[in-house]
Short mmCIF file of C-alpha atoms in Angstrom, two decimals:
data_model
loop_
_atom_site.label_atom_id
_atom_site.label_comp_id
_atom_site.label_asym_id
_atom_site.label_seq_id
_atom_site.Cartn_x
_atom_site.Cartn_y
_atom_site.Cartn_z
CA MET O 1 73.79 169.52 146.86
CA THR O 2 73.23 165.04 147.80
CA VAL O 3 74.67 163.58 149.19
CA PHE O 4 76.28 161.27 146.27
CA THR O 5 77.73 164.76 145.12
CA VAL O 6 79.17 165.75 148.44
CA PHE O 7 80.97 162.56 148.37
CA PHE O 8 81.70 162.45 144.74
CA ILE O 9 83.58 166.26 145.99
CA ILE O 10 85.08 164.98 148.44
CA PHE O 11 86.67 162.09 146.50
CA LEU O 12 88.30 164.46 143.13
CA LEU O 13 89.30 166.57 145.77
CA THR O 14 91.12 163.74 147.40
CA LEU O 15 92.99 163.42 144.06
CA MET O 16 93.76 166.19 143.34
CA VAL O 17 96.58 166.22 146.01
CA ILE O 18 97.98 163.20 145.59
CA THR O 19 97.92 164.48 141.93
CA ALA O 20 99.83 167.67 143.15
CA LEU O 21 102.21 165.49 145.59
CA ALA O 22 103.08 163.46 142.96
CA ILE O 23 103.93 166.84 140.19
CA VAL O 24 105.70 167.50 143.14
CA GLN O 25 107.72 164.43 143.60
CA THR O 26 108.73 162.97 139.63
CA LYS O 27 111.60 164.30 138.49
CA ASN O 28 110.26 163.82 134.70
CA LEU O 29 108.75 166.83 134.26
CA PHE O 30 106.90 165.31 131.10
CA ALA O 31 105.23 163.31 133.54
CA ALA O 32 104.87 166.48 135.65
CA ALA O 33 103.38 168.13 132.50
CA MET O 34 100.86 166.04 131.80
CA LEU O 35 99.93 164.96 135.56
CA SER O 36 99.23 169.10 135.60
CA GLY O 37 97.02 168.43 132.72
CA ILE O 38 94.76 166.12 134.55
CA PHE O 39 94.57 167.83 137.49
CA SER O 40 93.63 170.48 136.12
CA LEU O 41 90.84 168.18 134.62
CA MET O 42 89.61 167.29 137.61
CA SER O 43 89.83 171.23 138.72
CA ALA O 44 87.21 171.27 135.84
CA MET O 45 85.25 168.67 137.60
CA ILE O 46 85.04 170.20 140.81
CA PHE O 47 83.94 174.16 139.39
CA PHE O 48 80.78 171.98 137.35
CA LEU O 49 79.54 170.87 140.92
CA LEU O 50 80.58 174.34 142.94
CA ASP O 51 77.77 175.69 139.76
CA ALA O 52 80.76 177.25 138.32
CA ALA O 53 79.69 176.59 134.58
CA ASP O 54 81.97 179.51 132.94
CA VAL O 55 84.95 178.53 135.18
CA ALA O 56 84.27 174.82 133.80
CA LEU O 57 84.93 175.33 130.91
CA THR O 58 87.51 177.97 130.69
CA GLU O 59 90.03 175.62 132.80
CA ALA O 60 89.11 172.43 130.69
CA ALA O 61 90.14 174.54 127.12
CA VAL O 62 92.77 176.48 129.46
CA GLY O 63 94.25 174.12 132.02
CA ALA O 64 93.75 170.73 130.03
CA GLY O 65 94.60 172.25 126.78
CA ILE O 66 96.75 174.91 126.23
CA SER O 67 98.46 175.21 128.67
CA THR O 68 99.79 171.98 128.85
CA VAL O 69 100.63 172.20 125.02
CA LEU O 70 102.88 174.83 126.36
CA PHE O 71 104.91 172.84 129.33
CA LEU O 72 105.13 170.45 126.23
CA GLY O 73 107.40 172.86 123.93
CA ALA O 74 108.19 174.45 126.44
CA LEU O 75 109.90 170.82 127.60
CA ALA O 76 111.24 170.01 124.06
CA LEU O 77 113.36 173.76 124.23
CA THR O 78 114.92 172.80 127.47
CA ALA O 79 115.12 170.15 129.08
CA GLU O 80 113.20 166.77 130.11
CA ASN O 81 114.56 165.64 133.07
CA GLU O 82 114.58 167.84 136.02
CA ARG O 83 118.94 167.28 137.63
CA ALA O 84 119.09 169.25 140.71
CA GLY O 85 116.25 168.26 142.67
CA THR O 86 116.01 170.23 145.83
CA ALA O 87 117.77 172.64 147.96
CA GLY O 88 116.69 173.96 151.79
CA ARG O 89 114.72 171.49 151.94
CA ALA O 90 113.78 170.98 156.10
CA ALA O 91 113.54 174.14 156.26
CA ALA O 92 110.96 174.76 152.87
CA LEU O 93 109.20 171.73 154.37
CA ALA O 94 108.66 173.47 158.22
CA VAL O 95 107.27 176.22 156.70
CA VAL O 96 105.20 175.00 154.59
CA THR O 97 103.66 172.68 157.52
CA VAL O 98 103.71 175.81 159.82
CA ILE O 99 101.14 177.88 156.98
CA THR O 100 99.24 174.44 156.06
CA ALA O 101 98.18 174.06 160.30
CA VAL O 102 97.88 178.04 159.63
CA LEU O 103 95.25 178.12 156.85
CA VAL O 104 93.71 175.12 157.65
CA TYR O 105 92.77 176.45 162.33
CA ALA O 106 91.94 179.26 159.91
CA THR O 107 89.68 177.46 158.16
CA PHE O 108 87.13 177.13 161.02
CA ASP O 109 86.22 180.04 160.77
CA MET O 110 84.68 180.01 156.84
CA PRO O 111 81.60 179.60 157.02
CA ARG O 112 80.27 175.89 155.82
CA LEU O 113 80.36 175.03 152.37
CA GLY O 114 76.71 176.59 150.27
CA ASP O 115 75.70 178.24 153.68
CA PRO O 116 72.94 181.16 152.31
CA ASN O 117 74.15 183.46 155.00
CA ALA O 118 77.54 183.27 154.39
CA PRO O 119 79.30 186.62 154.19
CA ALA O 120 80.11 186.51 150.33
CA GLN O 121 75.76 185.81 149.58
CA LEU O 122 74.54 189.22 150.84
CA HIS O 123 76.75 191.61 150.07
CA VAL O 124 75.95 192.94 146.05
CA ALA O 125 75.65 188.43 144.80
CA PRO O 126 72.09 189.84 144.73
CA TRP O 127 71.77 193.19 143.86
CA TYR O 128 73.57 191.24 140.49
CA LEU O 129 71.37 188.85 140.81
CA GLU O 130 68.14 190.67 140.99
CA LYS O 131 69.38 193.55 138.35
CA THR O 132 70.01 190.92 135.48
CA PRO O 133 66.86 190.53 133.73
CA GLU O 134 66.63 194.06 133.89
CA TYR O 135 69.58 195.84 132.85
CA ILE O 136 70.83 193.68 130.46
CA ASP O 137 68.71 190.72 130.11
CA VAL O 138 70.32 188.01 128.87
CA PRO O 139 70.55 183.99 130.68
CA ASN O 140 73.58 184.06 131.42
CA VAL O 141 74.40 186.71 134.82
CA VAL O 142 78.27 185.11 134.58
CA THR O 143 78.40 186.64 131.32
CA ALA O 144 76.66 189.05 132.13
CA VAL O 145 78.43 191.01 135.23
CA LEU O 146 81.75 190.35 132.94
CA ALA O 147 80.93 191.71 130.09
CA SER O 148 78.38 194.60 130.96
CA PHE O 149 78.81 195.34 134.40
CA ARG O 150 81.83 195.06 135.53
CA GLY O 151 83.46 195.61 131.46
CA TYR O 152 86.26 197.68 131.96
CA ASP O 153 87.58 194.79 134.30
CA THR O 154 87.34 192.34 130.87
CA LEU O 155 89.27 195.74 128.82
CA GLY O 156 91.90 194.86 131.24
CA GLU O 157 91.74 191.19 131.06
CA THR O 158 92.33 191.07 126.90
CA PHE O 159 95.56 193.74 126.90
CA VAL O 160 97.35 191.44 129.31
CA VAL O 161 96.16 188.79 126.68
CA PHE O 162 97.31 191.34 123.70
CA THR O 163 100.78 192.28 126.12
CA ALA O 164 101.77 188.58 127.17
CA GLY O 165 100.88 187.35 123.78
CA ILE O 166 103.94 190.25 122.53
CA GLY O 167 106.41 189.25 125.14
CA VAL O 168 106.48 185.92 123.45
CA LEU O 169 107.19 187.26 120.26
CA PHE O 170 109.69 189.33 120.79
CA LEU O 171 111.18 186.58 123.66
CA LEU O 172 110.81 183.41 120.69
CA GLY O 173 110.43 185.81 117.66
CA LYS O 174 113.38 186.06 116.51
CA ALA O 175 115.52 183.34 115.21
CA PRO O 176 118.62 182.63 118.56
CA VAL O 177 121.21 183.86 118.18
CA GLY O 178 124.90 181.80 117.42
CA GLN O 179 124.37 178.04 115.45
CA PRO O 180 120.76 177.46 116.07
CA LYS O 181 119.89 173.87 117.40
CA VAL O 182 117.97 170.91 116.23
CA SER O 183 115.49 169.40 117.97
CA PRO O 184 115.18 165.84 116.50
CA ALA O 185 111.21 165.08 117.91
CA MET O 186 110.66 168.77 116.97
CA THR O 187 111.66 169.03 113.68
CA PHE O 188 109.84 165.50 112.36
CA ALA O 189 106.88 166.89 114.07
CA GLY O 190 107.21 170.21 112.16
CA LYS O 191 107.98 168.40 109.13
CA THR O 192 105.62 166.21 108.93
CA GLY O 193 103.40 165.85 111.97
CA LEU O 194 101.43 162.18 112.39
CA ARG O 195 101.53 162.14 108.51
CA HIS O 196 102.57 158.53 108.74
CA TYR O 197 99.52 157.53 111.27
CA GLN O 198 96.56 157.62 109.72
CA ILE O 199 94.13 156.70 112.83
CA PRO O 200 95.04 160.34 114.84
CA ARG O 201 94.99 161.60 111.53
CA VAL O 202 91.59 161.23 110.47
CA VAL O 203 89.53 160.75 113.06
CA GLY O 204 91.39 164.42 114.14
CA ARG O 205 90.84 164.93 110.59
CA LEU O 206 87.41 164.23 111.15
CA LEU O 207 87.00 166.65 114.69
CA ILE O 208 88.47 169.41 114.11
CA PRO O 209 85.33 170.65 111.95
CA PHE O 210 83.14 170.13 115.22
CA ILE O 211 85.96 171.35 117.64
CA LEU O 212 85.41 174.12 115.25
CA LEU O 213 81.80 174.85 114.98
CA PHE O 214 81.49 173.95 119.04
CA ALA O 215 83.65 177.43 119.24
CA LEU O 216 81.13 178.87 117.06
CA TYR O 217 79.16 177.88 119.48
CA VAL O 218 80.54 178.78 122.69
CA GLN O 219 81.40 181.82 121.62
CA PHE O 220 78.26 182.94 120.45
CA HIS O 221 75.22 181.51 122.34
CA GLY O 222 78.38 182.86 125.64
CA ASP O 223 74.57 185.29 127.04
CA TYR O 224 72.53 181.97 127.37
CA SER O 225 74.69 179.48 128.26
CA PRO O 226 78.73 178.77 129.63
CA GLY O 227 81.11 179.88 126.92
CA GLY O 228 82.04 183.29 125.86
CA GLY O 229 85.32 184.85 123.70
CA PHE O 230 87.70 183.41 125.56
CA GLN O 231 86.56 180.24 125.54
CA ALA O 232 85.77 180.31 122.32
CA GLY O 233 89.87 181.19 121.13
CA VAL O 234 90.86 178.07 123.39
CA ILE O 235 88.91 175.90 121.88
CA VAL O 236 89.46 177.83 118.48
CA ALA O 237 93.80 177.59 119.50
CA ALA O 238 93.07 173.78 120.88
CA SER O 239 92.55 172.67 117.39
CA VAL O 240 94.77 174.08 115.45
CA VAL O 241 97.30 172.56 117.58
CA LEU O 242 96.39 169.21 117.13
CA TYR O 243 95.65 170.14 113.01
CA ALA O 244 99.24 171.29 113.64
CA LEU O 245 100.04 167.49 115.52
CA LEU O 246 98.17 165.79 112.34
CA GLU O 247 100.30 168.18 109.11
CA GLY O 248 103.26 168.96 110.56
CA GLU O 249 103.54 172.44 111.97
CA GLU O 250 103.93 174.16 108.87
CA GLN O 251 100.76 173.09 107.06
CA ALA O 252 98.96 174.80 110.44
CA ARG O 253 101.71 178.22 109.51
CA GLN O 254 100.45 177.77 106.06
CA ALA O 255 96.67 177.69 107.03
CA LEU O 256 96.77 180.70 109.67
CA PRO O 257 100.05 183.30 108.69
CA ALA O 258 101.52 185.08 111.20
CA TRP O 259 101.13 188.68 110.11
CA LEU O 260 97.57 186.88 109.83
CA LEU O 261 97.35 186.15 113.69
CA ARG O 262 99.19 189.10 114.27
CA LEU O 263 96.16 190.97 113.53
CA MET O 264 94.34 189.50 115.16
CA ALA O 265 95.81 189.85 118.39
CA ALA O 266 95.90 194.04 117.71
CA THR O 267 92.41 193.42 116.17
CA GLY O 268 90.61 191.86 120.09
CA PRO O 269 91.50 195.53 122.08
CA LEU O 270 90.69 197.74 119.55
CA ILE O 271 87.69 196.58 118.68
CA TYR O 272 86.99 196.67 122.95
CA GLY O 273 88.22 200.27 123.27
CA PHE O 274 86.55 201.27 120.24
CA THR O 275 83.23 199.90 121.40
CA GLY O 276 83.70 201.35 124.47
CA VAL O 277 84.41 204.66 122.00
CA ALA O 278 81.41 204.71 120.48
CA CYS O 279 79.44 204.50 123.61
CA MET O 280 81.10 207.72 124.33
CA LEU O 281 80.57 209.34 121.55
CA LEU O 282 76.46 208.61 121.41
CA GLY O 283 76.49 209.95 125.19
CA GLY O 284 76.89 207.99 127.56
CA ASN O 285 80.05 206.25 129.55
CA PHE O 286 82.26 204.42 128.56
CA LEU O 287 81.40 200.88 127.87
CA ASP O 288 77.66 202.36 128.11
CA TYR O 289 75.83 199.67 126.49
CA SER O 290 72.32 201.08 126.96
CA VAL O 291 73.46 203.80 123.84
CA LEU O 292 74.13 202.19 121.47
CA ALA O 293 70.94 201.05 120.22
CA HIS O 294 67.23 202.92 120.74
CA ASP O 295 66.20 199.73 123.80
CA PRO O 296 68.87 199.94 126.75
CA VAL O 297 68.26 196.51 126.77
CA HIS O 298 68.75 196.01 123.21
CA GLY O 299 72.48 198.53 123.18
CA GLN O 300 73.32 196.32 125.82
CA HIS O 301 73.04 192.86 123.53
CA TYR O 302 74.95 193.95 120.88
CA GLY O 303 77.23 195.40 123.65
CA ILE O 304 78.03 192.53 124.92
CA LEU O 305 77.69 190.63 121.09
CA VAL O 306 80.54 192.53 120.01
CA ILE O 307 83.45 193.13 122.52
CA GLU O 308 83.17 189.36 122.75
CA ALA O 309 83.78 188.83 119.87
CA GLY O 310 86.86 191.03 120.45
CA VAL O 311 87.49 189.08 122.99
CA GLY O 312 87.44 185.33 120.81
CA VAL O 313 89.68 187.41 118.26
CA THR O 314 92.29 188.31 120.10
CA VAL O 315 92.81 185.79 122.58
CA THR O 316 93.20 183.37 119.51
CA GLY O 317 95.47 185.36 117.71
CA VAL O 318 97.35 185.63 120.82
CA LEU O 319 97.22 181.48 121.76
CA ILE O 320 98.17 180.43 118.31
CA SER O 321 101.22 182.68 117.71
CA ILE O 322 102.16 181.79 121.01
CA PHE O 323 102.22 178.67 120.39
CA HIS O 324 103.92 178.55 116.72
CA SER O 325 106.32 180.41 118.77
CA PHE O 326 107.46 177.74 121.17
CA ALA O 327 106.98 175.10 118.17
CA ALA O 328 108.86 177.02 115.32
CA ARG O 329 112.86 177.50 118.05
CA GLY O 330 113.65 173.93 117.92
CA ALA O 331 112.51 173.70 114.22
CA LYS O 332 115.08 175.91 112.95
CA MET F 1 79.02 165.13 157.65
CA GLU F 2 79.74 168.63 159.50
CA ILE F 3 83.06 168.13 159.32
CA LEU F 4 83.25 167.66 155.98
CA GLU F 5 81.70 170.59 155.04
CA LEU F 6 85.42 172.71 155.68
CA TYR F 7 87.11 169.52 153.60
CA ASN F 8 87.26 171.71 150.57
CA TYR F 9 89.01 174.44 152.60
CA TRP F 10 91.48 171.93 153.54
CA VAL F 11 92.15 170.85 151.25
CA PHE F 12 92.85 174.68 149.16
CA ALA F 13 95.09 174.83 152.03
CA ILE F 14 96.73 171.82 151.02
CA LEU F 15 97.78 172.27 147.53
CA LEU F 16 98.29 175.71 148.56
CA MET F 17 101.28 174.36 150.36
CA ILE F 18 102.30 171.84 148.25
CA GLY F 19 102.24 174.67 145.21
CA PHE F 20 104.14 176.79 147.80
CA TYR F 21 106.80 174.03 148.14
CA ALA F 22 107.25 173.26 144.67
CA VAL F 23 107.77 177.09 143.93
CA THR F 24 110.49 177.66 146.88
CA ALA F 25 112.21 174.54 147.16
CA LYS F 26 112.68 172.92 143.79
CA LEU F 27 115.73 173.80 141.37
CA ASN F 28 114.22 173.72 138.14
CA LEU F 29 112.65 176.44 136.90
CA VAL F 30 110.30 174.18 135.14
CA LYS F 31 109.53 172.65 137.97
CA LYS F 32 108.97 175.82 140.05
CA LEU F 33 106.34 177.08 137.37
CA ILE F 34 104.25 174.21 137.93
CA GLY F 35 103.88 174.31 141.54
CA LEU F 36 102.53 178.42 140.62
CA SER F 37 99.78 177.26 138.08
CA LEU F 38 98.99 174.36 141.93
CA PHE F 39 98.95 177.00 143.86
CA GLN F 40 96.97 179.64 141.74
CA SER F 41 94.91 176.60 141.33
CA ALA F 42 93.93 176.26 144.78
CA VAL F 43 93.03 179.76 145.31
CA PHE F 44 90.23 179.32 142.18
CA LEU F 45 89.75 176.70 144.75
CA LEU F 46 88.62 178.51 148.10
CA TYR F 47 86.70 181.38 145.44
CA ILE F 48 84.65 178.90 143.98
CA SER F 49 84.14 177.43 146.90
CA MET F 50 82.47 180.64 148.64
CA GLY F 51 80.20 180.60 145.11
CA PRO F 52 77.19 177.97 145.58
CA VAL F 53 74.04 178.33 148.38
CA GLU F 54 71.80 175.75 149.76
CA GLY F 55 69.60 174.09 147.11
CA GLY F 56 71.13 176.42 144.24
CA THR F 57 71.64 176.62 140.77
CA ALA F 58 73.95 177.53 138.09
CA PRO F 59 73.76 181.32 137.65
CA ILE F 60 71.92 181.42 133.77
CA PHE F 61 68.21 182.32 133.74
CA HIS F 62 65.86 179.48 131.85
CA ALA F 63 62.70 178.83 132.19
CA ASP F 64 62.45 175.97 133.56
CA VAL F 65 64.44 176.96 137.09
CA THR F 66 62.48 180.68 137.94
CA GLY F 67 61.83 180.59 140.79
CA ARG F 68 64.98 178.47 141.24
CA VAL F 69 68.04 179.87 143.82
CA PHE F 70 70.38 180.65 142.20
CA SER F 71 74.87 180.76 143.57
CA ASN F 72 76.39 183.39 143.34
CA PRO F 73 77.91 184.46 140.12
CA LEU F 74 80.68 186.30 142.07
CA PRO F 75 83.80 184.40 142.14
CA SER F 76 82.95 182.93 139.56
CA VAL F 77 83.49 186.13 136.96
CA LEU F 78 86.88 187.04 139.37
CA ILE F 79 88.11 183.25 139.18
CA LEU F 80 88.00 183.44 134.93
CA THR F 81 89.78 186.78 134.67
CA ALA F 82 91.85 184.52 137.10
CA ILE F 83 92.45 181.63 134.81
CA VAL F 84 92.96 184.46 131.53
CA VAL F 85 96.10 186.00 133.28
CA GLY F 86 97.18 182.77 134.57
CA ILE F 87 97.82 181.03 130.84
CA SER F 88 99.06 184.64 130.02
CA THR F 89 101.76 184.67 133.11
CA LEU F 90 102.63 181.09 132.45
CA ALA F 91 102.95 181.24 128.34
CA LEU F 92 105.30 184.36 129.10
CA GLY F 93 107.37 182.76 131.90
CA LEU F 94 107.76 179.76 130.33
CA ALA F 95 109.66 181.94 126.54
CA ILE F 96 112.28 183.55 129.49
CA ILE F 97 112.84 179.67 130.70
CA VAL F 98 113.65 178.87 126.53
CA ARG F 99 116.01 181.69 126.72
CA ILE F 100 117.81 181.46 130.36
CA LYS F 101 117.88 177.91 128.67
CA GLU F 102 118.97 179.48 126.09
CA ALA F 103 121.72 181.39 127.35
CA TYR F 104 123.71 179.51 130.45
CA ASP F 105 122.13 175.81 128.56
CA SER F 106 121.41 174.98 131.95
CA VAL F 107 116.81 175.78 133.76
CA GLU F 108 118.46 174.73 137.12
CA GLU F 109 118.92 177.35 139.38
CA ASN F 110 121.80 176.13 141.11
CA GLU F 111 123.71 175.86 137.92
CA ILE F 112 122.46 179.00 136.43
CA ARG F 113 124.50 181.17 139.80
CA GLU F 114 126.97 179.21 139.73
CA LEU F 115 127.97 179.99 135.76
CA ASP F 116 126.42 184.01 137.20
CA ARG F 117 129.94 183.18 139.81
CA GLN F 118 132.10 182.21 137.08
#
């Protein structure tokens, strides 16, 4: 790490603290949501500088993209400004100050940044780095650990995404009881989108195919470069959100109907689970892809490809469904 | 220079507590969730700060980087999963807030408590 990189990291981290303070300080929740998007983009840059390219890609797509959209969708349905402010401010500040002091005191025992002899570098990490070329033979070790060595965890993660999708559909899928409230902003966006604004429309329509192409690249090139099913799914969802903003909520709903999205959400975990069962039927352990082909390393490649596709399909389906649930709530 | 090598961890501590303050002291439910995501980001920063190795590069094998030192892939794997779980819980939390708004016509904790007491 060069001196320049270190200073850039320090600059970004300081900016993140300032942004976080501004987020807590502002009464305008719209501003807070936008600032949290900026905050995520800065943390994505930090992650990239700290050699975590996969995490940087995910944080940029999720934090700066989808979660900002979700916050805005929720704000359109609730309130744009904070009313009450804070309660028990003195007590909270006292607790926070004491814990900060204790945590900072504890950091003096931490290994310095980049220490090759830090405990985290000595335990199992070298084993994964050494054995990945032999067992899995994909260049991206993060993908290898995520999809194969720790495939159980990623299966669980897929189910978490699926469950969250079910939860949001349960909570927001049905029209509200009593008179449905009409939010003018959302109705406007829901019917026409930005169709009256030529420049965003032309630029946006040009961008969408390239965003989708990039998503496919991230999906299928995840073994060789940063990326994978989750990142690809988020990028596809972002392109659909962009389409909905440009052409209106209804148009996006017609392009990808709700039943298809629900089917996609359910298909992913099924693909993932059945891959595991197929491994068992072929005589291996659950999610041990080595038995999927004559050559164990090829089997691993097929397994990772299939389960990454499953993850991508689920994430796309769930995130677009969640977006539609929030957007349609106000438009009714 | 020596002292700056712990800067990541200090920022982790400060961000963690800024998030914690927003979750505990702020009364607006959306603001609480924003605080929770700040708290999460601080934890991501802590884990990712343990990844890099001096002179290392991202753990992706490539013809040009044979014989290089690689950074630790495991924090990345853990935090990838954490980000996914984070967005899932965030979506669910926001959906619950929308329903609370419809039931109570407020997203301020003190007003909701007041309505519950009546």
